Amino acid sequence: MANITAAQVKQLRDMTDSPMMECKKALVEAEGDMDLAVDILRKNGLAAAAKKAGRATNEGAIGAYVSENGTLGAIVEVACETDFVGSNPTFTGFAAKLAQHVAETEPASVEELLASKMDGETVEAALTELIHIIGENMKITRFAVRKPEHGGVSTYIHMGGKIGVIVEFSFEKPETATTDAFKTFAHDVAMQVAATAPICAVREDVPAETVEHEKSIYMAQAAESGKPEAIQEKMAVGRLEKFYKGVVLNEQEFIKDSSLTIAKYAEQVSKEAGDTIAVRGFDRLARGEA
């Protein structure tokens, strides 16, 4: 039997909002496996949706860039030691400039980005110089570039750089990117991604292992009802549909108007713009998260 510590019990309780004794029982049953213990609590109907735990505490900022014609964009995370530096205009200005460089050069990795030239010197040299000027350790942690063949992009920076989002849209007419209707819609969708942290834009992009994992939880919950298997299956499928509506961007309720989903909102804007607009994908970087 695994030796379960008080710290493990507290961690599980913080992650799930479940009673302490139930957390201990789940950890014992799971032999100390935290992820398995969360599943046990969920199957028993005791756990709230598991909170993300163990987030990195790095400070920093996320910079964003979108080209003038709205068809190319990037976001990049630059980490530092303190929140004070993370909000320093020199630091945030560097992050924004770096985002433009990332968009225009499309590096394959952080290492390639560091070795690339920006204003006549390598990005690594520019970062080292900034470290010397500000007097705090810094590093470029990750980035995302979006360049749709037929469509546009929108970015949104939340809480002074704590969360950065870039969303990719498809449409047929190049002029759609510059219409007020699209710009408002694109901004709203980027804000939605920042606020709700969906998994993906469309149902088909939800990883198969995630779907199977969730369905196994719902089947176990339905089995507790004692109802016939056919009913249990329907119960599980119903819960899976609810799961999709929570994590798939296009199926989420629009936070500014609950009578609309994001997909329905896209249909409305398409009619207004005289084009077919759809949300195709996004990247969401939350500062300090892996």
PDB file of C-alpha atoms in Angstrom:
ATOM      1  CA  MET A   1       0.000   0.000   0.000  1.00  0.00           C
ATOM      2  CA  ALA A   2       1.318   3.427  -0.973  1.00  0.00           C
ATOM      3  CA  ASN A   3       2.255   5.801   1.851  1.00  0.00           C
ATOM      4  CA  ILE A   4      -0.147   8.732   1.337  1.00  0.00           C
ATOM      5  CA  THR A   5       1.086  12.023   2.763  1.00  0.00           C
ATOM      6  CA  ALA A   6      -0.951  14.945   4.074  1.00  0.00           C
ATOM      7  CA  ALA A   7       0.556  17.094   1.311  1.00  0.00           C
ATOM      8  CA  GLN A   8      -0.816  14.738  -1.353  1.00  0.00           C
ATOM      9  CA  VAL A   9      -4.258  14.828   0.243  1.00  0.00           C
ATOM     10  CA  LYS A  10      -4.176  18.630   0.329  1.00  0.00           C
ATOM     11  CA  GLN A  11      -3.067  18.800  -3.303  1.00  0.00           C
ATOM     12  CA  LEU A  12      -5.926  16.555  -4.412  1.00  0.00           C
ATOM     13  CA  ARG A  13      -8.404  18.532  -2.328  1.00  0.00           C
ATOM     14  CA  ASP A  14      -7.188  21.804  -3.862  1.00  0.00           C
ATOM     15  CA  MET A  15      -7.503  20.302  -7.341  1.00  0.00           C
ATOM     16  CA  THR A  16     -11.006  18.899  -6.930  1.00  0.00           C
ATOM     17  CA  ASP A  17     -12.788  20.674  -4.045  1.00  0.00           C
ATOM     18  CA  SER A  18     -13.627  17.229  -2.607  1.00  0.00           C
ATOM     19  CA  PRO A  19     -13.849  16.271   1.101  1.00  0.00           C
ATOM     20  CA  MET A  20     -10.509  15.506   2.732  1.00  0.00           C
ATOM     21  CA  MET A  21     -11.331  11.927   3.755  1.00  0.00           C
ATOM     22  CA  GLU A  22     -12.656  11.115   0.290  1.00  0.00           C
ATOM     23  CA  CYS A  23      -9.433  12.490  -1.191  1.00  0.00           C
ATOM     24  CA  LYS A  24      -7.414  10.238   1.087  1.00  0.00           C
ATOM     25  CA  LYS A  25      -9.525   7.187   0.149  1.00  0.00           C
ATOM     26  CA  ALA A  26      -9.109   7.959  -3.548  1.00  0.00           C
ATOM     27  CA  LEU A  27      -5.346   8.328  -3.199  1.00  0.00           C
ATOM     28  CA  VAL A  28      -5.117   5.025  -1.319  1.00  0.00           C
ATOM     29  CA  GLU A  29      -7.165   3.302  -4.023  1.00  0.00           C
ATOM     30  CA  ALA A  30      -5.022   4.920  -6.722  1.00  0.00           C
ATOM     31  CA  GLU A  31      -1.827   3.996  -4.865  1.00  0.00           C
ATOM     32  CA  GLY A  32      -0.716   7.623  -4.890  1.00  0.00           C
ATOM     33  CA  ASP A  33      -1.383   8.284  -8.583  1.00  0.00           C
ATOM     34  CA  MET A  34      -2.820  11.829  -8.561  1.00  0.00           C
ATOM     35  CA  ASP A  35      -4.475  11.689 -12.009  1.00  0.00           C
ATOM     36  CA  LEU A  36      -6.084   8.326 -11.247  1.00  0.00           C
ATOM     37  CA  ALA A  37      -7.307   9.660  -7.891  1.00  0.00           C
ATOM     38  CA  VAL A  38      -9.016  12.566  -9.685  1.00  0.00           C
ATOM     39  CA  ASP A  39     -10.762  10.074 -11.980  1.00  0.00           C
ATOM     40  CA  ILE A  40     -11.890   7.978  -8.990  1.00  0.00           C
ATOM     41  CA  LEU A  41     -13.423  11.044  -7.340  1.00  0.00           C
ATOM     42  CA  ARG A  42     -15.142  12.050 -10.568  1.00  0.00           C
ATOM     43  CA  LYS A  43     -16.567   8.552 -11.047  1.00  0.00           C
ATOM     44  CA  ASN A  44     -17.931   8.710  -7.524  1.00  0.00           C
ATOM     45  CA  GLY A  45     -19.524  12.063  -8.311  1.00  0.00           C
ATOM     46  CA  LEU A  46     -17.459  13.784  -5.619  1.00  0.00           C
ATOM     47  CA  ALA A  47     -15.057  15.938  -7.588  1.00  0.00           C
ATOM     48  CA  ALA A  48     -15.713  19.257  -9.198  1.00  0.00           C
ATOM     49  CA  ALA A  49     -14.004  19.736 -12.561  1.00  0.00           C
ATOM     50  CA  ALA A  50     -10.352  19.287 -11.712  1.00  0.00           C
ATOM     51  CA  LYS A  51      -8.462  22.536 -11.404  1.00  0.00           C
ATOM     52  CA  LYS A  52      -5.107  22.858 -12.997  1.00  0.00           C
ATOM     53  CA  ALA A  53      -2.471  22.499 -10.328  1.00  0.00           C
ATOM     54  CA  GLY A  54       1.226  23.058 -10.145  1.00  0.00           C
ATOM     55  CA  ARG A  55       1.305  26.013 -12.494  1.00  0.00           C
ATOM     56  CA  ALA A  56       4.692  27.556 -12.990  1.00  0.00           C
ATOM     57  CA  THR A  57       5.185  30.833 -11.145  1.00  0.00           C
ATOM     58  CA  ASN A  58       7.338  32.542 -13.782  1.00  0.00           C
ATOM     59  CA  GLU A  59       6.510  36.166 -14.381  1.00  0.00           C
ATOM     60  CA  GLY A  60       6.679  37.797 -17.785  1.00  0.00           C
ATOM     61  CA  ALA A  61       4.464  39.006 -20.603  1.00  0.00           C
ATOM     62  CA  ILE A  62       2.937  37.828 -23.851  1.00  0.00           C
ATOM     63  CA  GLY A  63       3.406  40.059 -26.893  1.00  0.00           C
ATOM     64  CA  ALA A  64       1.163  40.040 -29.959  1.00  0.00           C
ATOM     65  CA  TYR A  65       1.305  41.216 -33.553  1.00  0.00           C
ATOM     66  CA  VAL A  66      -1.121  41.284 -36.496  1.00  0.00           C
ATOM     67  CA  SER A  67      -0.171  42.539 -39.964  1.00  0.00           C
ATOM     68  CA  GLU A  68      -1.955  45.597 -41.385  1.00  0.00           C
ATOM     69  CA  ASN A  69      -4.062  43.488 -43.734  1.00  0.00           C
ATOM     70  CA  GLY A  70      -5.023  41.149 -40.876  1.00  0.00           C
ATOM     71  CA  THR A  71      -3.800  37.965 -42.574  1.00  0.00           C
ATOM     72  CA  LEU A  72      -0.689  37.217 -40.500  1.00  0.00           C
ATOM     73  CA  GLY A  73      -0.133  37.228 -36.756  1.00  0.00           C
ATOM     74  CA  ALA A  74       1.842  35.860 -33.853  1.00  0.00           C
ATOM     75  CA  ILE A  75       1.996  35.762 -30.073  1.00  0.00           C
ATOM     76  CA  VAL A  76       5.135  35.127 -28.029  1.00  0.00           C
ATOM     77  CA  GLU A  77       5.793  34.596 -24.307  1.00  0.00           C
ATOM     78  CA  VAL A  78       8.852  36.149 -22.694  1.00  0.00           C
ATOM     79  CA  ALA A  79       9.488  35.158 -19.069  1.00  0.00           C
ATOM     80  CA  CYS A  80      11.201  37.178 -16.359  1.00  0.00           C
ATOM     81  CA  GLU A  81      11.679  37.026 -12.592  1.00  0.00           C
ATOM     82  CA  THR A  82       9.274  39.638 -11.205  1.00  0.00           C
ATOM     83  CA  ASP A  83       5.856  41.050 -11.997  1.00  0.00           C
ATOM     84  CA  PHE A  84       7.354  44.530 -11.787  1.00  0.00           C
ATOM     85  CA  VAL A  85       9.608  43.825 -14.764  1.00  0.00           C
ATOM     86  CA  GLY A  86       6.792  41.935 -16.507  1.00  0.00           C
ATOM     87  CA  SER A  87       4.843  45.206 -16.750  1.00  0.00           C
ATOM     88  CA  ASN A  88       7.873  47.383 -17.571  1.00  0.00           C
ATOM     89  CA  PRO A  89       7.252  49.192 -20.921  1.00  0.00           C
ATOM     90  CA  THR A  90      10.762  48.348 -22.137  1.00  0.00           C
ATOM     91  CA  PHE A  91      10.134  44.658 -21.463  1.00  0.00           C
ATOM     92  CA  THR A  92       6.605  44.583 -22.938  1.00  0.00           C
ATOM     93  CA  GLY A  93       7.847  46.599 -25.919  1.00  0.00           C
ATOM     94  CA  PHE A  94      10.484  43.952 -26.571  1.00  0.00           C
ATOM     95  CA  ALA A  95       7.819  41.224 -26.396  1.00  0.00           C
ATOM     96  CA  ALA A  96       5.624  43.069 -28.919  1.00  0.00           C
ATOM     97  CA  LYS A  97       8.555  43.668 -31.288  1.00  0.00           C
ATOM     98  CA  LEU A  98       9.542  40.016 -30.963  1.00  0.00           C
ATOM     99  CA  ALA A  99       5.995  38.945 -31.871  1.00  0.00           C
ATOM    100  CA  GLN A 100       6.269  40.879 -35.153  1.00  0.00           C
ATOM    101  CA  HIS A 101       9.640  39.265 -35.844  1.00  0.00           C
ATOM    102  CA  VAL A 102       8.185  35.807 -35.153  1.00  0.00           C
ATOM    103  CA  ALA A 103       5.276  36.465 -37.523  1.00  0.00           C
ATOM    104  CA  GLU A 104       7.558  37.645 -40.321  1.00  0.00           C
ATOM    105  CA  THR A 105      10.224  34.936 -39.994  1.00  0.00           C
ATOM    106  CA  GLU A 106       8.110  31.942 -38.830  1.00  0.00           C
ATOM    107  CA  PRO A 107      10.887  30.114 -36.918  1.00  0.00           C
ATOM    108  CA  ALA A 108      10.423  26.407 -36.286  1.00  0.00           C
ATOM    109  CA  SER A 109      11.565  26.516 -32.653  1.00  0.00           C
ATOM    110  CA  VAL A 110      12.679  28.812 -29.844  1.00  0.00           C
ATOM    111  CA  GLU A 111      16.280  27.841 -30.639  1.00  0.00           C
ATOM    112  CA  GLU A 112      15.822  28.894 -34.261  1.00  0.00           C
ATOM    113  CA  LEU A 113      14.195  32.124 -33.105  1.00  0.00           C
ATOM    114  CA  LEU A 114      17.119  32.943 -30.800  1.00  0.00           C
ATOM    115  CA  ALA A 115      19.573  32.414 -33.650  1.00  0.00           C
ATOM    116  CA  SER A 116      17.616  34.555 -36.126  1.00  0.00           C
ATOM    117  CA  LYS A 117      18.578  38.171 -36.914  1.00  0.00           C
ATOM    118  CA  MET A 118      16.415  41.072 -35.717  1.00  0.00           C
ATOM    119  CA  ASP A 119      17.586  44.618 -36.488  1.00  0.00           C
ATOM    120  CA  GLY A 120      21.072  43.411 -37.416  1.00  0.00           C
ATOM    121  CA  GLU A 121      21.741  41.233 -34.349  1.00  0.00           C
ATOM    122  CA  THR A 122      20.567  37.851 -33.172  1.00  0.00           C
ATOM    123  CA  VAL A 123      17.490  37.692 -30.990  1.00  0.00           C
ATOM    124  CA  GLU A 124      19.652  36.001 -28.363  1.00  0.00           C
ATOM    125  CA  ALA A 125      22.017  39.001 -28.346  1.00  0.00           C
ATOM    126  CA  ALA A 126      19.084  41.426 -28.086  1.00  0.00           C
ATOM    127  CA  LEU A 127      17.670  39.432 -25.171  1.00  0.00           C
ATOM    128  CA  THR A 128      21.068  39.372 -23.428  1.00  0.00           C
ATOM    129  CA  GLU A 129      21.343  43.129 -23.828  1.00  0.00           C
ATOM    130  CA  LEU A 130      17.880  43.587 -22.303  1.00  0.00           C
ATOM    131  CA  ILE A 131      18.900  41.382 -19.378  1.00  0.00           C
ATOM    132  CA  HIS A 132      21.911  43.624 -18.773  1.00  0.00           C
ATOM    133  CA  ILE A 133      19.818  46.805 -19.035  1.00  0.00           C
ATOM    134  CA  ILE A 134      17.007  45.661 -16.708  1.00  0.00           C
ATOM    135  CA  GLY A 135      19.129  43.471 -14.447  1.00  0.00           C
ATOM    136  CA  GLU A 136      16.864  40.457 -14.340  1.00  0.00           C
ATOM    137  CA  ASN A 137      17.030  37.012 -15.912  1.00  0.00           C
ATOM    138  CA  MET A 138      14.728  36.484 -18.906  1.00  0.00           C
ATOM    139  CA  LYS A 139      13.957  33.822 -21.467  1.00  0.00           C
ATOM    140  CA  ILE A 140      11.756  33.300 -24.495  1.00  0.00           C
ATOM    141  CA  THR A 141       9.573  30.328 -23.690  1.00  0.00           C
ATOM    142  CA  ARG A 142       7.182  29.742 -26.609  1.00  0.00           C
ATOM    143  CA  PHE A 143       5.313  31.322 -29.483  1.00  0.00           C
ATOM    144  CA  ALA A 144       2.563  30.686 -32.034  1.00  0.00           C
ATOM    145  CA  VAL A 145       2.154  31.915 -35.624  1.00  0.00           C
ATOM    146  CA  ARG A 146      -1.052  31.919 -37.684  1.00  0.00           C
ATOM    147  CA  LYS A 147      -1.061  32.590 -41.444  1.00  0.00           C
ATOM    148  CA  PRO A 148      -4.253  31.317 -43.090  1.00  0.00           C
ATOM    149  CA  GLU A 149      -4.245  30.881 -46.863  1.00  0.00           C
ATOM    150  CA  HIS A 150      -7.785  32.238 -47.186  1.00  0.00           C
ATOM    151  CA  GLY A 151      -8.806  34.241 -44.144  1.00  0.00           C
ATOM    152  CA  GLY A 152      -7.510  36.386 -41.335  1.00  0.00           C
ATOM    153  CA  VAL A 153      -6.298  36.460 -37.748  1.00  0.00           C
ATOM    154  CA  SER A 154      -7.025  38.381 -34.580  1.00  0.00           C
ATOM    155  CA  THR A 155      -5.078  38.682 -31.328  1.00  0.00           C
ATOM    156  CA  TYR A 156      -6.047  39.660 -27.811  1.00  0.00           C
ATOM    157  CA  ILE A 157      -3.870  40.360 -24.790  1.00  0.00           C
ATOM    158  CA  HIS A 158      -5.541  40.060 -21.397  1.00  0.00           C
ATOM    159  CA  MET A 159      -4.504  41.356 -17.959  1.00  0.00           C
ATOM    160  CA  GLY A 160      -1.466  43.259 -19.154  1.00  0.00           C
ATOM    161  CA  GLY A 161       0.134  40.280 -20.868  1.00  0.00           C
ATOM    162  CA  LYS A 162      -0.878  37.445 -18.549  1.00  0.00           C
ATOM    163  CA  ILE A 163      -2.882  35.760 -21.317  1.00  0.00           C
ATOM    164  CA  GLY A 164      -2.327  36.056 -25.053  1.00  0.00           C
ATOM    165  CA  VAL A 165      -4.607  34.694 -27.774  1.00  0.00           C
ATOM    166  CA  ILE A 166      -4.404  34.427 -31.549  1.00  0.00           C
ATOM    167  CA  VAL A 167      -7.401  33.155 -33.521  1.00  0.00           C
ATOM    168  CA  GLU A 168      -7.503  32.043 -37.153  1.00  0.00           C
ATOM    169  CA  PHE A 169     -10.567  32.598 -39.343  1.00  0.00           C
ATOM    170  CA  SER A 170     -11.427  31.456 -42.844  1.00  0.00           C
ATOM    171  CA  PHE A 171     -13.314  33.486 -45.446  1.00  0.00           C
ATOM    172  CA  GLU A 172     -13.205  33.958 -49.218  1.00  0.00           C
ATOM    173  CA  LYS A 173     -12.995  37.714 -49.853  1.00  0.00           C
ATOM    174  CA  PRO A 174      -9.725  39.435 -48.838  1.00  0.00           C
ATOM    175  CA  GLU A 175     -11.620  42.662 -48.096  1.00  0.00           C
ATOM    176  CA  THR A 176     -13.605  40.896 -45.361  1.00  0.00           C
ATOM    177  CA  ALA A 177     -10.578  41.224 -43.050  1.00  0.00           C
ATOM    178  CA  THR A 178     -10.924  44.993 -43.008  1.00  0.00           C
ATOM    179  CA  THR A 179     -14.701  45.221 -42.427  1.00  0.00           C
ATOM    180  CA  ASP A 180     -15.960  46.539 -39.102  1.00  0.00           C
ATOM    181  CA  ALA A 181     -18.284  43.537 -38.740  1.00  0.00           C
ATOM    182  CA  PHE A 182     -15.422  41.064 -39.000  1.00  0.00           C
ATOM    183  CA  LYS A 183     -13.091  43.069 -36.777  1.00  0.00           C
ATOM    184  CA  THR A 184     -15.711  43.213 -34.008  1.00  0.00           C
ATOM    185  CA  PHE A 185     -16.476  39.503 -34.377  1.00  0.00           C
ATOM    186  CA  ALA A 186     -12.792  38.539 -34.421  1.00  0.00           C
ATOM    187  CA  HIS A 187     -12.076  40.601 -31.309  1.00  0.00           C
ATOM    188  CA  ASP A 188     -15.064  39.068 -29.506  1.00  0.00           C
ATOM    189  CA  VAL A 189     -13.937  35.533 -30.370  1.00  0.00           C
ATOM    190  CA  ALA A 190     -10.372  36.208 -29.207  1.00  0.00           C
ATOM    191  CA  MET A 191     -11.757  37.541 -25.916  1.00  0.00           C
ATOM    192  CA  GLN A 192     -13.910  34.407 -25.628  1.00  0.00           C
ATOM    193  CA  VAL A 193     -10.841  32.180 -25.975  1.00  0.00           C
ATOM    194  CA  ALA A 194      -9.030  34.182 -23.290  1.00  0.00           C
ATOM    195  CA  ALA A 195     -12.005  33.932 -20.912  1.00  0.00           C
ATOM    196  CA  THR A 196     -13.113  30.313 -21.413  1.00  0.00           C
ATOM    197  CA  ALA A 197      -9.890  28.480 -22.404  1.00  0.00           C
ATOM    198  CA  PRO A 198     -11.481  26.010 -24.854  1.00  0.00           C
ATOM    199  CA  ILE A 199      -9.568  22.923 -25.999  1.00  0.00           C
ATOM    200  CA  CYS A 200     -10.031  23.501 -29.714  1.00  0.00           C
ATOM    201  CA  ALA A 201     -12.157  25.304 -32.299  1.00  0.00           C
ATOM    202  CA  VAL A 202     -14.095  22.370 -33.753  1.00  0.00           C
ATOM    203  CA  ARG A 203     -15.295  19.079 -32.311  1.00  0.00           C
ATOM    204  CA  GLU A 204     -13.221  17.042 -34.758  1.00  0.00           C
ATOM    205  CA  ASP A 205     -10.041  18.460 -33.251  1.00  0.00           C
ATOM    206  CA  VAL A 206     -10.722  17.213 -29.719  1.00  0.00           C
ATOM    207  CA  PRO A 207      -8.084  14.466 -29.182  1.00  0.00           C
ATOM    208  CA  ALA A 208      -9.585  10.981 -29.395  1.00  0.00           C
ATOM    209  CA  GLU A 209      -7.961   9.997 -26.097  1.00  0.00           C
ATOM    210  CA  THR A 210      -9.646  12.964 -24.388  1.00  0.00           C
ATOM    211  CA  VAL A 211     -13.047  11.905 -25.727  1.00  0.00           C
ATOM    212  CA  GLU A 212     -12.527   8.288 -24.633  1.00  0.00           C
ATOM    213  CA  HIS A 213     -11.319   9.388 -21.217  1.00  0.00           C
ATOM    214  CA  GLU A 214     -14.339  11.632 -20.649  1.00  0.00           C
ATOM    215  CA  LYS A 215     -16.773   8.992 -21.937  1.00  0.00           C
ATOM    216  CA  SER A 216     -15.323   6.389 -19.557  1.00  0.00           C
ATOM    217  CA  ILE A 217     -15.977   8.768 -16.667  1.00  0.00           C
ATOM    218  CA  TYR A 218     -19.562   9.395 -17.796  1.00  0.00           C
ATOM    219  CA  MET A 219     -20.210   5.671 -18.341  1.00  0.00           C
ATOM    220  CA  ALA A 220     -18.982   4.932 -14.817  1.00  0.00           C
ATOM    221  CA  GLN A 221     -21.233   7.671 -13.441  1.00  0.00           C
ATOM    222  CA  ALA A 222     -24.226   6.370 -15.437  1.00  0.00           C
ATOM    223  CA  ALA A 223     -23.626   2.821 -14.186  1.00  0.00           C
ATOM    224  CA  GLU A 224     -24.252   4.064 -10.654  1.00  0.00           C
ATOM    225  CA  SER A 225     -27.824   4.940 -11.657  1.00  0.00           C
ATOM    226  CA  GLY A 226     -28.770   1.267 -11.884  1.00  0.00           C
ATOM    227  CA  LYS A 227     -30.703   1.915 -15.096  1.00  0.00           C
ATOM    228  CA  PRO A 228     -30.598  -0.398 -18.157  1.00  0.00           C
ATOM    229  CA  GLU A 229     -27.422  -0.310 -20.235  1.00  0.00           C
ATOM    230  CA  ALA A 230     -29.140   1.373 -23.186  1.00  0.00           C
ATOM    231  CA  ILE A 231     -30.236   4.204 -20.900  1.00  0.00           C
ATOM    232  CA  GLN A 232     -26.765   4.398 -19.366  1.00  0.00           C
ATOM    233  CA  GLU A 233     -25.296   4.837 -22.860  1.00  0.00           C
ATOM    234  CA  LYS A 234     -27.726   7.684 -23.597  1.00  0.00           C
ATOM    235  CA  MET A 235     -26.873   9.318 -20.290  1.00  0.00           C
ATOM    236  CA  ALA A 236     -23.161   9.142 -21.059  1.00  0.00           C
ATOM    237  CA  VAL A 237     -23.644  10.488 -24.595  1.00  0.00           C
ATOM    238  CA  GLY A 238     -25.722  13.359 -23.194  1.00  0.00           C
ATOM    239  CA  ARG A 239     -22.964  14.267 -20.762  1.00  0.00           C
ATOM    240  CA  LEU A 240     -20.400  14.034 -23.544  1.00  0.00           C
ATOM    241  CA  GLU A 241     -22.447  16.512 -25.603  1.00  0.00           C
ATOM    242  CA  LYS A 242     -22.418  18.882 -22.644  1.00  0.00           C
ATOM    243  CA  PHE A 243     -18.642  18.416 -22.425  1.00  0.00           C
ATOM    244  CA  TYR A 244     -18.267  19.396 -26.091  1.00  0.00           C
ATOM    245  CA  LYS A 245     -20.341  22.533 -25.544  1.00  0.00           C
ATOM    246  CA  GLY A 246     -17.939  23.534 -22.786  1.00  0.00           C
ATOM    247  CA  VAL A 247     -14.604  22.903 -24.494  1.00  0.00           C
ATOM    248  CA  VAL A 248     -15.208  23.350 -28.250  1.00  0.00           C
ATOM    249  CA  LEU A 249     -15.042  27.039 -29.157  1.00  0.00           C
ATOM    250  CA  ASN A 250     -17.593  26.953 -31.979  1.00  0.00           C
ATOM    251  CA  GLU A 251     -20.104  25.158 -29.744  1.00  0.00           C
ATOM    252  CA  GLN A 252     -19.680  27.417 -26.711  1.00  0.00           C
ATOM    253  CA  GLU A 253     -22.300  29.994 -25.775  1.00  0.00           C
ATOM    254  CA  PHE A 254     -21.084  33.465 -26.709  1.00  0.00           C
ATOM    255  CA  ILE A 255     -20.176  35.165 -23.415  1.00  0.00           C
ATOM    256  CA  LYS A 256     -21.798  38.449 -24.476  1.00  0.00           C
ATOM    257  CA  ASP A 257     -25.055  36.834 -25.687  1.00  0.00           C
ATOM    258  CA  SER A 258     -26.016  33.400 -24.363  1.00  0.00           C
ATOM    259  CA  SER A 259     -28.668  33.012 -27.080  1.00  0.00           C
ATOM    260  CA  LEU A 260     -25.833  32.526 -29.583  1.00  0.00           C
ATOM    261  CA  THR A 261     -23.083  29.970 -29.965  1.00  0.00           C
ATOM    262  CA  ILE A 262     -19.843  31.140 -31.558  1.00  0.00           C
ATOM    263  CA  ALA A 263     -20.798  29.220 -34.719  1.00  0.00           C
ATOM    264  CA  LYS A 264     -24.191  30.990 -34.870  1.00  0.00           C
ATOM    265  CA  TYR A 265     -22.477  34.322 -34.270  1.00  0.00           C
ATOM    266  CA  ALA A 266     -20.185  33.532 -37.217  1.00  0.00           C
ATOM    267  CA  GLU A 267     -23.252  32.867 -39.399  1.00  0.00           C
ATOM    268  CA  GLN A 268     -24.728  36.241 -38.458  1.00  0.00           C
ATOM    269  CA  VAL A 269     -21.518  38.095 -39.292  1.00  0.00           C
ATOM    270  CA  SER A 270     -21.169  36.137 -42.551  1.00  0.00           C
ATOM    271  CA  LYS A 271     -24.547  37.454 -43.732  1.00  0.00           C
ATOM    272  CA  GLU A 272     -23.604  40.993 -42.727  1.00  0.00           C
ATOM    273  CA  ALA A 273     -20.235  40.816 -44.502  1.00  0.00           C
ATOM    274  CA  GLY A 274     -21.532  38.924 -47.548  1.00  0.00           C
ATOM    275  CA  ASP A 275     -18.974  36.169 -47.060  1.00  0.00           C
ATOM    276  CA  THR A 276     -18.639  32.784 -45.354  1.00  0.00           C
ATOM    277  CA  ILE A 277     -16.713  33.296 -42.119  1.00  0.00           C
ATOM    278  CA  ALA A 278     -15.683  30.472 -39.793  1.00  0.00           C
ATOM    279  CA  VAL A 279     -13.387  30.021 -36.806  1.00  0.00           C
ATOM    280  CA  ARG A 280     -10.684  27.504 -37.761  1.00  0.00           C
ATOM    281  CA  GLY A 281      -8.222  27.426 -34.887  1.00  0.00           C
ATOM    282  CA  PHE A 282      -6.490  29.326 -32.130  1.00  0.00           C
ATOM    283  CA  ASP A 283      -3.536  29.402 -29.772  1.00  0.00           C
ATOM    284  CA  ARG A 284      -3.878  30.537 -26.170  1.00  0.00           C
ATOM    285  CA  LEU A 285      -0.803  31.209 -24.033  1.00  0.00           C
ATOM    286  CA  ALA A 286      -1.291  31.799 -20.307  1.00  0.00           C
ATOM    287  CA  ARG A 287       1.785  33.207 -18.641  1.00  0.00           C
ATOM    288  CA  GLY A 288       3.819  30.598 -16.804  1.00  0.00           C
ATOM    289  CA  GLU A 289       1.843  27.584 -18.030  1.00  0.00           C
ATOM    290  CA  ALA A 290       3.710  24.869 -19.866  1.00  0.00           C
TER     291      ALA A 290
END
